[in-house]
Each structure stands twice: as structure tokens, then as C-alpha cells.
GROMACS .gro file of C-alpha atoms in nm:
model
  372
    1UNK     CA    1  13.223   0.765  -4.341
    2UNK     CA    2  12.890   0.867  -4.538
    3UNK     CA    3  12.558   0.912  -4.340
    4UNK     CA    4  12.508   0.541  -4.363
    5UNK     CA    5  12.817   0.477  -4.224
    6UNK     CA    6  12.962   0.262  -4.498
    7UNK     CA    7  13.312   0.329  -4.585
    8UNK     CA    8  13.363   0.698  -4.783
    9UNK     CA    9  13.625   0.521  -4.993
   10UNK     CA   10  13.492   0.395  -5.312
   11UNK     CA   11  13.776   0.266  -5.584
   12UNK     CA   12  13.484   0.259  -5.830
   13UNK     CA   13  13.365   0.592  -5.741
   14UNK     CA   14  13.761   0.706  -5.783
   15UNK     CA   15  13.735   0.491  -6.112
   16UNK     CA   16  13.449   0.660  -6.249
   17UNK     CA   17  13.585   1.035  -6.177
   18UNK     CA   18  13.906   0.923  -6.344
   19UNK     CA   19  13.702   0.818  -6.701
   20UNK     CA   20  13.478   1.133  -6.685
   21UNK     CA   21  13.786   1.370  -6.696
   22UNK     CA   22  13.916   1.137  -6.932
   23UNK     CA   23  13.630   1.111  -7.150
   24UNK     CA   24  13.599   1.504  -7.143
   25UNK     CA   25  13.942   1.531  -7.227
   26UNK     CA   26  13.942   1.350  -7.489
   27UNK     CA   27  13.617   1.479  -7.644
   28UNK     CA   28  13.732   1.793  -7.676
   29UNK     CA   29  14.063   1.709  -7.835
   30UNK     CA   30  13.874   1.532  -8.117
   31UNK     CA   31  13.582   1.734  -8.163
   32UNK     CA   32  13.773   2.092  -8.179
   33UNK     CA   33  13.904   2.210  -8.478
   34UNK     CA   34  14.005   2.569  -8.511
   35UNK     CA   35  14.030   2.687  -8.875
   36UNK     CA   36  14.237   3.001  -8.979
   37UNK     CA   37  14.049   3.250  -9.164
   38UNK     CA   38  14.193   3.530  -9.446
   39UNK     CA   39  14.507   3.574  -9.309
   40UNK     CA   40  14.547   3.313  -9.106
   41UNK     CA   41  14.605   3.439  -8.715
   42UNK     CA   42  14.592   3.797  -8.815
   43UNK     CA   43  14.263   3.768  -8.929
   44UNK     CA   44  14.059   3.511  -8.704
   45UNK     CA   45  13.997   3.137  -8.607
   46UNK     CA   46  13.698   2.989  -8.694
   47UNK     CA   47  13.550   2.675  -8.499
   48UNK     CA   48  13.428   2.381  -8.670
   49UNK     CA   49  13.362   1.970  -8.601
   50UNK     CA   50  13.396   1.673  -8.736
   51UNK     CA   51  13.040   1.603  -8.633
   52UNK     CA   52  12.916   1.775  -8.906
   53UNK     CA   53  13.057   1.620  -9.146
   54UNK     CA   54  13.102   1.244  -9.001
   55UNK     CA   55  12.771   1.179  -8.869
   56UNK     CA   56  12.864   0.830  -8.880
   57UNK     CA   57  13.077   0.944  -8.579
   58UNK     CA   58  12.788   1.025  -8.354
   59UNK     CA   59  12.798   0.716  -8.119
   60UNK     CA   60  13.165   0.775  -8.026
   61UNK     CA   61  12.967   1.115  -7.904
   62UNK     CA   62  12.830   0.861  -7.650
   63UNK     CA   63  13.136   0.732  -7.505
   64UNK     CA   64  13.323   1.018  -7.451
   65UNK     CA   65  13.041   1.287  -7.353
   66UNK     CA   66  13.041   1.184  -6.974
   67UNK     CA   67  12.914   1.481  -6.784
   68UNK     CA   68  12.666   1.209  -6.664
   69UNK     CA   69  12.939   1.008  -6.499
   70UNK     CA   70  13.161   1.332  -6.346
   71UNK     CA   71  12.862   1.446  -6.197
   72UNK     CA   72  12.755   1.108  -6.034
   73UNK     CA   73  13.100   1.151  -5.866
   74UNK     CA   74  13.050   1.469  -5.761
   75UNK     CA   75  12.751   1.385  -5.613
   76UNK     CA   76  12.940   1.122  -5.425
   77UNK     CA   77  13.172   1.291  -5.284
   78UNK     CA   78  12.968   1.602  -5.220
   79UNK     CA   79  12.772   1.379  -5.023
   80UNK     CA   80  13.119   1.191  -4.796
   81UNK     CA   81  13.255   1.550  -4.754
   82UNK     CA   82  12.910   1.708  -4.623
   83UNK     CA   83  12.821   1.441  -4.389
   84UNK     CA   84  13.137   1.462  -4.240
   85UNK     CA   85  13.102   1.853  -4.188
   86UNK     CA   86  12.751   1.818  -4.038
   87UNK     CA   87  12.897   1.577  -3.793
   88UNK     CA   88  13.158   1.838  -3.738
   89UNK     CA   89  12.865   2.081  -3.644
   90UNK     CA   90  12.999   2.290  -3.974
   91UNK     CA   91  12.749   2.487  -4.160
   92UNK     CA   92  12.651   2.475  -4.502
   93UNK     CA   93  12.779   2.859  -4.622
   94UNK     CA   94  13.086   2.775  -4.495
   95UNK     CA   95  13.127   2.436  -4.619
   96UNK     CA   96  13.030   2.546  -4.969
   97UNK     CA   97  13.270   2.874  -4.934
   98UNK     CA   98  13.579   2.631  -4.875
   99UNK     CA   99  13.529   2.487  -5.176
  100UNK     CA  100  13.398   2.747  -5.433
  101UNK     CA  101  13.669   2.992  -5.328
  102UNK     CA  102  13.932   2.733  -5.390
  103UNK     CA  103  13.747   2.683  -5.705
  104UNK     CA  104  13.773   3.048  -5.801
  105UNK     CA  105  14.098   3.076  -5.737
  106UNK     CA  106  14.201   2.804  -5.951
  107UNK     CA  107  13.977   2.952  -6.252
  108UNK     CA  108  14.173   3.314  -6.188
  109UNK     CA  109  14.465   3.179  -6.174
  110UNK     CA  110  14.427   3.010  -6.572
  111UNK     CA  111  14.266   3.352  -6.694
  112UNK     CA  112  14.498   3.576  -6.574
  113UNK     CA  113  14.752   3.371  -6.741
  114UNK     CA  114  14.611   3.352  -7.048
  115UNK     CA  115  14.532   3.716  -7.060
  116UNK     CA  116  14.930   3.771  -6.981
  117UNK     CA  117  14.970   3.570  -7.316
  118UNK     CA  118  14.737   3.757  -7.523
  119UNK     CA  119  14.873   4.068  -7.415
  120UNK     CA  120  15.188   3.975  -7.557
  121UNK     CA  121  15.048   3.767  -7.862
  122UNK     CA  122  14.812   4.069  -7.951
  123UNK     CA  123  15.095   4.369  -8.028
  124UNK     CA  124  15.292   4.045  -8.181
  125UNK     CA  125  15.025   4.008  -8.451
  126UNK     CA  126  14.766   3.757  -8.330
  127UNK     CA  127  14.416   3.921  -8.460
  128UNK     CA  128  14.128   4.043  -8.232
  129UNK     CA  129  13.913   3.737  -8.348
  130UNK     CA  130  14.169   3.510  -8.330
  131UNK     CA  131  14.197   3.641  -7.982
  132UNK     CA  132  13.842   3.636  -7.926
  133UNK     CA  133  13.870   3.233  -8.026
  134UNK     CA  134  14.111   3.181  -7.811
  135UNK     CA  135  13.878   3.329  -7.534
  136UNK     CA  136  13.627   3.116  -7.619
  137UNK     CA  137  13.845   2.782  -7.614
  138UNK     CA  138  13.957   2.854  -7.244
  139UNK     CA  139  13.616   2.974  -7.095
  140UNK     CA  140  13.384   2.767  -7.307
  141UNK     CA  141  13.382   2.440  -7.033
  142UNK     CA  142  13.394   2.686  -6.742
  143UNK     CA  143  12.953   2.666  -6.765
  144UNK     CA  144  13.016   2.304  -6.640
  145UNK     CA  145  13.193   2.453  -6.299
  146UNK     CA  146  12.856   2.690  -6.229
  147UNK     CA  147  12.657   2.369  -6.206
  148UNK     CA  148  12.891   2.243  -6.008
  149UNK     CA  149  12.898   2.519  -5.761
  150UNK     CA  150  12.526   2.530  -5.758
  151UNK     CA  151  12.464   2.168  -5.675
  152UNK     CA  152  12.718   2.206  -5.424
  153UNK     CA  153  12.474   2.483  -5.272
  154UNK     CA  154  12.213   2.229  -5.270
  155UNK     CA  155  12.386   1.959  -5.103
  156UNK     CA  156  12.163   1.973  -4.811
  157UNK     CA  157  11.863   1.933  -5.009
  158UNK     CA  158  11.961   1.629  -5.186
  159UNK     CA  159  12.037   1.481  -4.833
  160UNK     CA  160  11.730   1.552  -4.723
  161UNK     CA  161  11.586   1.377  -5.040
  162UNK     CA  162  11.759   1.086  -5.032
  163UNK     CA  163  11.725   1.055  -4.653
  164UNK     CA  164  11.274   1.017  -4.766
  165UNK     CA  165  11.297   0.889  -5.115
  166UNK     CA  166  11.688   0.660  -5.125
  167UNK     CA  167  11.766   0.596  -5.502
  168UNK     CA  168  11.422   0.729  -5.612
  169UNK     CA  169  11.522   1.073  -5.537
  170UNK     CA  170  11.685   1.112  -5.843
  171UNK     CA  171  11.334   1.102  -6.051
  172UNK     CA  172  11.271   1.445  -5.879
  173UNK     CA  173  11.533   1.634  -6.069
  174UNK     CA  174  11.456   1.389  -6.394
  175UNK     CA  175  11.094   1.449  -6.407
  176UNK     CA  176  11.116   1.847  -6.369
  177UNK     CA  177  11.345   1.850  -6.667
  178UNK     CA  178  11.137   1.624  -6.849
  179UNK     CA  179  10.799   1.875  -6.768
  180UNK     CA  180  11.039   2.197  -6.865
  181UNK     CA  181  11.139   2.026  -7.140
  182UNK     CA  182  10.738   1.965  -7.221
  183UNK     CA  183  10.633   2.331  -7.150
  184UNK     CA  184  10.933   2.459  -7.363
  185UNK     CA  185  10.804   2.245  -7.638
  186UNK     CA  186  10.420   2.354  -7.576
  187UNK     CA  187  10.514   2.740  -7.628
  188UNK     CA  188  10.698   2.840  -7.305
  189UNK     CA  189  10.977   3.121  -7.302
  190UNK     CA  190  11.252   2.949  -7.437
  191UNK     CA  191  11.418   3.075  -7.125
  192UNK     CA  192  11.258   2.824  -6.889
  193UNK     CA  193  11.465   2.547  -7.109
  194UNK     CA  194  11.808   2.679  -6.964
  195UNK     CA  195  11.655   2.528  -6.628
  196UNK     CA  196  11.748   2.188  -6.746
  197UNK     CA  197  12.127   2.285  -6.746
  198UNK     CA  198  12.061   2.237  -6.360
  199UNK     CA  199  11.794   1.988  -6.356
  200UNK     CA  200  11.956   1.752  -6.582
  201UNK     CA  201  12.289   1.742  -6.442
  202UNK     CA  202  12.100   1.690  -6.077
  203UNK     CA  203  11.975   1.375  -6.144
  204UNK     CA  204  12.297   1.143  -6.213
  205UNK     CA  205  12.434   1.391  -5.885
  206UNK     CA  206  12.149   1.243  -5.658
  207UNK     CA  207  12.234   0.922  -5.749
  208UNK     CA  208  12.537   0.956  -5.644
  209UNK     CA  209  12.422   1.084  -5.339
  210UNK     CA  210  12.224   0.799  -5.305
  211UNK     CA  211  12.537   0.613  -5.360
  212UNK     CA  212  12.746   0.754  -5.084
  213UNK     CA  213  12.434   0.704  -4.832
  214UNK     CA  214  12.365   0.371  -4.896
  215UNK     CA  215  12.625   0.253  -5.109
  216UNK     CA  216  12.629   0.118  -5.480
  217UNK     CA  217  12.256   0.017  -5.583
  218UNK     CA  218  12.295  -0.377  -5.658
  219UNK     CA  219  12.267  -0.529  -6.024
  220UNK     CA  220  11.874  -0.495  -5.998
  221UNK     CA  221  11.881  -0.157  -5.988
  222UNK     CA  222  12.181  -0.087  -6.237
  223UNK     CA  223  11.965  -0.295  -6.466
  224UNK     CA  224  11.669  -0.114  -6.454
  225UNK     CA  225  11.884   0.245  -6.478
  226UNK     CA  226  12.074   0.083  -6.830
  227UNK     CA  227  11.701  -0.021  -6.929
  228UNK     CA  228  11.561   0.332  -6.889
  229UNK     CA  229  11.824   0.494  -7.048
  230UNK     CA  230  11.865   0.293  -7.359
  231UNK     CA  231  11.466   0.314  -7.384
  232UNK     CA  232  11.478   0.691  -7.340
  233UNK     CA  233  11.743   0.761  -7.551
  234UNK     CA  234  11.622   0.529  -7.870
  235UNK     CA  235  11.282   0.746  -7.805
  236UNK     CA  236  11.415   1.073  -7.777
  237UNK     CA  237  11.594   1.003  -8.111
  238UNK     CA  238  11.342   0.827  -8.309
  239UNK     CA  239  11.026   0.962  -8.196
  240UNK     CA  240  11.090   1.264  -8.087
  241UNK     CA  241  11.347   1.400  -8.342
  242UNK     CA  242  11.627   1.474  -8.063
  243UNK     CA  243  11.968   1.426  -8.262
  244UNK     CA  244  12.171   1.144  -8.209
  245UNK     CA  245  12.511   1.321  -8.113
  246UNK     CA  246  12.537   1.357  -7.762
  247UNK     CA  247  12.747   1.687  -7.825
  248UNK     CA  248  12.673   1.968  -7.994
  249UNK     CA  249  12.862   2.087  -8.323
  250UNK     CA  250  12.663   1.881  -8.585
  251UNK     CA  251  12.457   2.202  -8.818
  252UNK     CA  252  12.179   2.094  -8.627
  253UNK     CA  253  11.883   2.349  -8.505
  254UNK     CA  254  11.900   2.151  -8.165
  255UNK     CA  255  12.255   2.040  -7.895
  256UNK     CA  256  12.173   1.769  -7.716
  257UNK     CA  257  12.375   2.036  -7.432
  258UNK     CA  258  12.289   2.355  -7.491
  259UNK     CA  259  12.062   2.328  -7.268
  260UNK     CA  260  12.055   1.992  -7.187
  261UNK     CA  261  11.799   1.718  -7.361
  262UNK     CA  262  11.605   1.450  -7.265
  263UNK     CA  263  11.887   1.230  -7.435
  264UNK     CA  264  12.124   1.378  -7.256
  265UNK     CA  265  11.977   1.291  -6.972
  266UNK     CA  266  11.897   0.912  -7.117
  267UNK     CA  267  12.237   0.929  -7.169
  268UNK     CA  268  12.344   0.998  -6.821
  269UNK     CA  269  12.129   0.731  -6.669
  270UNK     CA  270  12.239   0.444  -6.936
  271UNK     CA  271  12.623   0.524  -6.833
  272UNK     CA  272  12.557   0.524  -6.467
  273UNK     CA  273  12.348   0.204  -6.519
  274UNK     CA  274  12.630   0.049  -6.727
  275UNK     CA  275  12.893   0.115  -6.493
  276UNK     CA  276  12.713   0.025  -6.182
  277UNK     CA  277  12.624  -0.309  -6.345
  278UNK     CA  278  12.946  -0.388  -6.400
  279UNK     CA  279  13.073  -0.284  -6.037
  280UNK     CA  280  13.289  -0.607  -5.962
  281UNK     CA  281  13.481  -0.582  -6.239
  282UNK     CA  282  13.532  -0.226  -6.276
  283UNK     CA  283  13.624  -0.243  -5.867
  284UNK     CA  284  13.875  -0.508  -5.936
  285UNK     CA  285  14.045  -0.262  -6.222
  286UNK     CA  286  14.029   0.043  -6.036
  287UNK     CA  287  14.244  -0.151  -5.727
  288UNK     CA  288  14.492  -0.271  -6.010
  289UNK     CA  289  14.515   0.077  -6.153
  290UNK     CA  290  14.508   0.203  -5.821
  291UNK     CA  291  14.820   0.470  -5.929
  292UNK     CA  292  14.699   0.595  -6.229
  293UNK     CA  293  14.329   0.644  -6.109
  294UNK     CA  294  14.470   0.823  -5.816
  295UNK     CA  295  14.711   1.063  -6.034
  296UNK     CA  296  14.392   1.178  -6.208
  297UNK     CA  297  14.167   1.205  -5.896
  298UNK     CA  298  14.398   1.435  -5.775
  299UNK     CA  299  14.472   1.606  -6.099
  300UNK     CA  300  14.109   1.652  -6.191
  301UNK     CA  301  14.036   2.051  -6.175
  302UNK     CA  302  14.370   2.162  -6.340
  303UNK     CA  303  14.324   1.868  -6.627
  304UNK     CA  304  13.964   2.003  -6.675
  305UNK     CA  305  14.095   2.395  -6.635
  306UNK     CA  306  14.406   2.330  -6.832
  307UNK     CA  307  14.308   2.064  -7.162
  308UNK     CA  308  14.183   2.345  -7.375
  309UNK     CA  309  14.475   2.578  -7.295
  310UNK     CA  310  14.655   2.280  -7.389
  311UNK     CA  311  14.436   2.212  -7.688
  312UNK     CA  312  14.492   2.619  -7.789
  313UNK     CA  313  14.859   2.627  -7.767
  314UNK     CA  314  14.935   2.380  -7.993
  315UNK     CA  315  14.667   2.543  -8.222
  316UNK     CA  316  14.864   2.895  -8.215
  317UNK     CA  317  15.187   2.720  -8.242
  318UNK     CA  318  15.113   2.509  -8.519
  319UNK     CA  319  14.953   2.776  -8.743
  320UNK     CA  320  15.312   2.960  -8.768
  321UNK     CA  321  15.423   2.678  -8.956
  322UNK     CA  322  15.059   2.721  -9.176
  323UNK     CA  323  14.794   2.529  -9.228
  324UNK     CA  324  14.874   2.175  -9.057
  325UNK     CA  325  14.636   1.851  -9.168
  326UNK     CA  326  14.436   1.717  -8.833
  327UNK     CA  327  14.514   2.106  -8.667
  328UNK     CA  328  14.344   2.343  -8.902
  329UNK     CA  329  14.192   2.211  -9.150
  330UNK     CA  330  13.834   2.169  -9.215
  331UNK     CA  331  13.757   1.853  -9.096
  332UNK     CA  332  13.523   1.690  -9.353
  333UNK     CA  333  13.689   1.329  -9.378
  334UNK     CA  334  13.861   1.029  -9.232
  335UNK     CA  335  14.141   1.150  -9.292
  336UNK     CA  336  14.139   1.441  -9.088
  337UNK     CA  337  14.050   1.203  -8.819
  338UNK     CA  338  14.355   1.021  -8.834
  339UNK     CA  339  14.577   1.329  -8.872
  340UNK     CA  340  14.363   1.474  -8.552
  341UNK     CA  341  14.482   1.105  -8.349
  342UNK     CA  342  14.803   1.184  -8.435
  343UNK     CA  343  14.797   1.533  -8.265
  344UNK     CA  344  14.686   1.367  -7.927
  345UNK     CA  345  15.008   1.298  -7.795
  346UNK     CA  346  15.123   1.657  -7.803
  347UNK     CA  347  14.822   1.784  -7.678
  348UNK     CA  348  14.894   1.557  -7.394
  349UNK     CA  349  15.284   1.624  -7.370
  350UNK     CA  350  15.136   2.033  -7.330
  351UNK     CA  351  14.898   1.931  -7.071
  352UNK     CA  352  15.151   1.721  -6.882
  353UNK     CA  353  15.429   2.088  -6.907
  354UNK     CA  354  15.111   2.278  -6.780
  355UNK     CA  355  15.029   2.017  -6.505
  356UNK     CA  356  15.395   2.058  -6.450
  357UNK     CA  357  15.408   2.400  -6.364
  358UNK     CA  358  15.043   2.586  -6.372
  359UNK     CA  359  14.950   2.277  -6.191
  360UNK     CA  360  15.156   2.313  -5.883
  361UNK     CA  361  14.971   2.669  -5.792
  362UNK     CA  362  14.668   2.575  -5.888
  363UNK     CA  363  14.431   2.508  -5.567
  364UNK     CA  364  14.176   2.231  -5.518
  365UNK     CA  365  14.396   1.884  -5.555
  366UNK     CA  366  14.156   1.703  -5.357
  367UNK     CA  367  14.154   1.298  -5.251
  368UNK     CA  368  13.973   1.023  -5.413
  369UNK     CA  369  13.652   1.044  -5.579
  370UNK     CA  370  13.667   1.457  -5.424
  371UNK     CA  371  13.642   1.356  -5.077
  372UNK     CA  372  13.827   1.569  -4.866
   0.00000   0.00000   0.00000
């Protein structure tokens, strides 16, 4: 049960967790393309995305960037699994160390693989920036997990503020990013901007919080979160020259993530909005798919730890054969996008042989929507 004693079960909450890994997933898969350099693997990878080439692409950027949605999960069931602990008398240290160590472990556990692999693949003829590339790939999404870890620190404070403010505890977070983003913009150390990698990410969180202690805000509310995201989004873009990708990648000066924008943070509210409006339905689904959604909920750390090893393995395999179309190449048109749909399925057979046997070590399969 969550502090308001409503039921800590949510299928939409399991439903939404399920589409954010998903969505990640998937985002990375098409966005990624690794390019051999010189030599091919003896002499380097470079990175490179459609994005910049197919800005037409951009609003599939919106779709499938859902840090928004994972985090208003996470808030969820951050919220469930600490009310629970409090009731338990548990303190927060040790409630947070039970999770971040298992956390750590799992994160371990993938790099000291991979660095097994490179220390065979690097006498064997795979170059030092190839290697470095490979690095990259695997640790790159790991920045998502700090949040994570820190929000999980805070999970007493955003108790606290929903217990005074409910659902309108989520314009605390919102409108500090919004005044760093303001004082970075007036001439502040461009330092101050990485606050919004928190701050951002916070504010879908506390609504999930707000979720779990009070359960799903009705259509009212969902209305007037799609409303202010749309709205924020279309002026972020238009009047304030934010780009339209939600992802970074594009040659732009500015990533809508690194650090985090106001769009992206439009962005998060106008997917939360959207899927809470269309609770009933989506509930409905998530009991029919009640398998599948399950299979990822307890899947989701080693998918998220394991889709770019996944993704890099059939990179580094590929390339022995040469330069493959939708693998390496630079991806400049449609066609590379169709030859990069085609390479989904093996991407996913890899990830499914990794699930199958990094998988079964790796800690943290947790219940539905993270509750535990």
C-alpha cells in the first residue's frame, strides 16, 4: 500500500515502465551508428546519427526519448517501496543502500565483462579508439542511473512535498530548472546548467510520487499537464530557438539532454499528460498484456545495462565482414533507415542471448512498476 493507502499495484504504472525501456531501447538502436575509420577496427569507430542528416526525423525523437515516462515510474515505485519501509520503522541510508548496491553490482558485473572482451579483442587487433568507442557505447546511458540513485536519496523529501503541496509539488523541481536555465542564459557559469540533469528529471519523478500517494490525477489534471507541455514545447522551439529533436546528435550547438532543456522537460510533462489522459484504455491493455508487460518490468535494469552491449556486438561482428549498409555506414538517407530496421531483430536476438545468460547474475529483477 502507498501512504494513501490505495493499492501499490498499478497495471498502468507497470505499463508505462514497460514503454520507457522500450522506447529507450529502441532509440538507441536507431539513432547509433558507428562508422569505421582508416582501417576499419584497427584504426577507430566513429559515432554518427541519422538526426543530422534526416531532420525530418526529429518528431520520432519525441516518441521514443521517454526518460520523462521511466522516471514517472520510478518515482512511483520509489514512493510504494519507501512508504512501506517507513512503516517498517526502516531508515532511509539503509533503504537507499539496498538498492544502490544491488544497482552497483549489476553495473560491475556488465563492465567487468566487457573489459574481459576487450582484453582479448585488443591483442586480436581491435584498435585503441575502436576500443575507446566501444567504451563509450556501454557507459554512455550509465549518467541516467546517477539520477536515479540521487532521486532515490531524496525520496524522503519528495514525500514530504507531496504530503504539503499533492500534484503541485512537481512545479518545485520544474521552476528551479526553468530559473537555472534563465541564469545560465543571463551569463551564469555554464556549470550551474548541469543542475538541470537533476532538476529536470525530478519533476515527472514527483509526479509520480504524487501518483503513488494519491493515485492517478483524473482527466482534469492530465489535461492541463498535455496542455502545458505542448505549449512549452512549441515555445521553447519557436521562440526560444531550443531544437526540435528531443535527443541529441543533430550538429547542433545545443542537446535538448546534455544537460537537460526546457523542452525536454515540456516533453516530459506532455507524455505524462498523454498517458494519464488516456488511463482507461491504457489500464485495460496493460491487464491484456499482462505477460509481456511483466517480462519487461522484471527485465528492466539488465535490458537498459545490456541494449548497447547488444547494440556493440553486432557492430564488431558485422565489421569483419566490412562495411555493412544500416551497420556502418554514414547514415545520410532513407535508405540507411530501412537497412538500420532491418538490423533490429538481431540486435534483439543478442539482447535476448545476453538476457539469457548475463541476465541470470545480474541483480535487481524487481516486481511491477519497481515495487519491491
Amino acid at each position: 500500500m502507498s501512504d494513501g493507502g490505495r493499492p501499490a499495484r498499478e497495471p498502468l504504472v507497470d505499463l508505462v515502465r514497460a514503454v520507457a525501456i522500450t522506447g529507450v531501447v529502441l532509440g538507441h538502436w536507431l539513432v547509433t551508428a558507428a562508422i569505421p575509420v582508416g582501417d576499419g577496427l584497427p584504426s577507430g569507430l566513429r559515432l554518427d546519427s541519422p538526426l543530422r542528416y534526416l531532420p525530418e526525423l526529429a518528431p520520432l525523437s519525441w516518441l521514443l526519448q521517454t526518460l520523462g515516462l521511466f522516471f514517472f515510474a520510478g518515482g512511483f515505485g520509489a514512493a510504494v517501496s519507501r512508504a512501506r519501509s517507513r512503516r517498517r520503522g526502516e531508515r532511509l541510508p539503509a533503504w537507499w543502500a539496498a538498492r544502490v548496491s544491488r544497482l552497483l553490482q549489476a553495473i560491475l558485473l556488465v563492465l567487468l565483462a566487457w573489459a574481459a572482451v576487450l582484453g582479448v579483442l585488443l591483442p586480436s587487433g581491435l584498435g585503441a579508439g575502436a576500443a575507446g568507442t566501444v567504451v563509450h557505447l556501454v557507459t554512455s546511458p550509465l549518467w541516467f542511473l546517477a539520477v536515479y540513485v540521487v532521486l532515490l536519496a531524496c525520496a524522503d523529501i519528495a514525500l514530504a512535498l507531496h504530503r504539503r503541496l499533492g500534484l503541485l509539488a512537481a512545479a518545485v523541481p520544474a521552476g528551479l530548472a526553468l530559473l537555472v536555465e534563465l541564469a545560465t542564459a543571463a551569463g551564469a557559469p555554464a556549470v550551474l546548467g548541469q543542475a538541470t540533469v537533476l532538476l529536470v528529471w525530478w519533476t515527472p519523478w514527483q509526479l509520480g510520487v504524487a501518483a503513488a500517494g494519491r493515485g492517478l490525477p483524473g482527466p482534469a489534471a492530465a489535461t492541463a499537464l498535455l496542455a502545458l507541455g505542448v505549449a512549452g514545447g512549441a515555445l521553447a522551439v519557436l521562440v526560444f530557438g531550443y531544437p526540435v529533436s528531443a535527443v541529441g546528435g543533430t550538429g547542433e550547438a545545443r542537446s535538448n539532454l546534455a544537460p537537460p532543456s526546457p523542452f525536454a522537460l515540456a516533453l516530459a510533462l506532455a507524455q505524462v499528460g498523454a498517458v494519464l489522459l488516456a488511463a482507461p484504455l491504457l489500464r485495460r491493455f496493460a491487464r491484456a498484456a499482462g505477460g509481456l508487460v511483466g517480462w519487461v518490468n522484471t527485465r528492466a535494469l539488465p535490458i537498459f545495462l545490456l541494449h548497447q552491449s547488444a547494440l556493440t556486438a553486432v557492430v564488431l561482428l558485422g565489421a569483419v565482414f566490412g562495411t555493412l549498409p544500416g551497420l556502418h555506414g554514414v547514415p545520410t538517407g532513407g535508405a540507411w533507415v530501412l537497412a538500420r530496421l532491418c538490423w533490429l531483430p538481431c540486435f534483439a536476438a543478442v539482447l535476448w542471448l545476453l538476457l539469457s545468460t548475463l541476465g541470470r547474475v545480474l541483480p535487481g529483477r524487481r516486481g511491477p512498476a519497481g515495487q519491491k
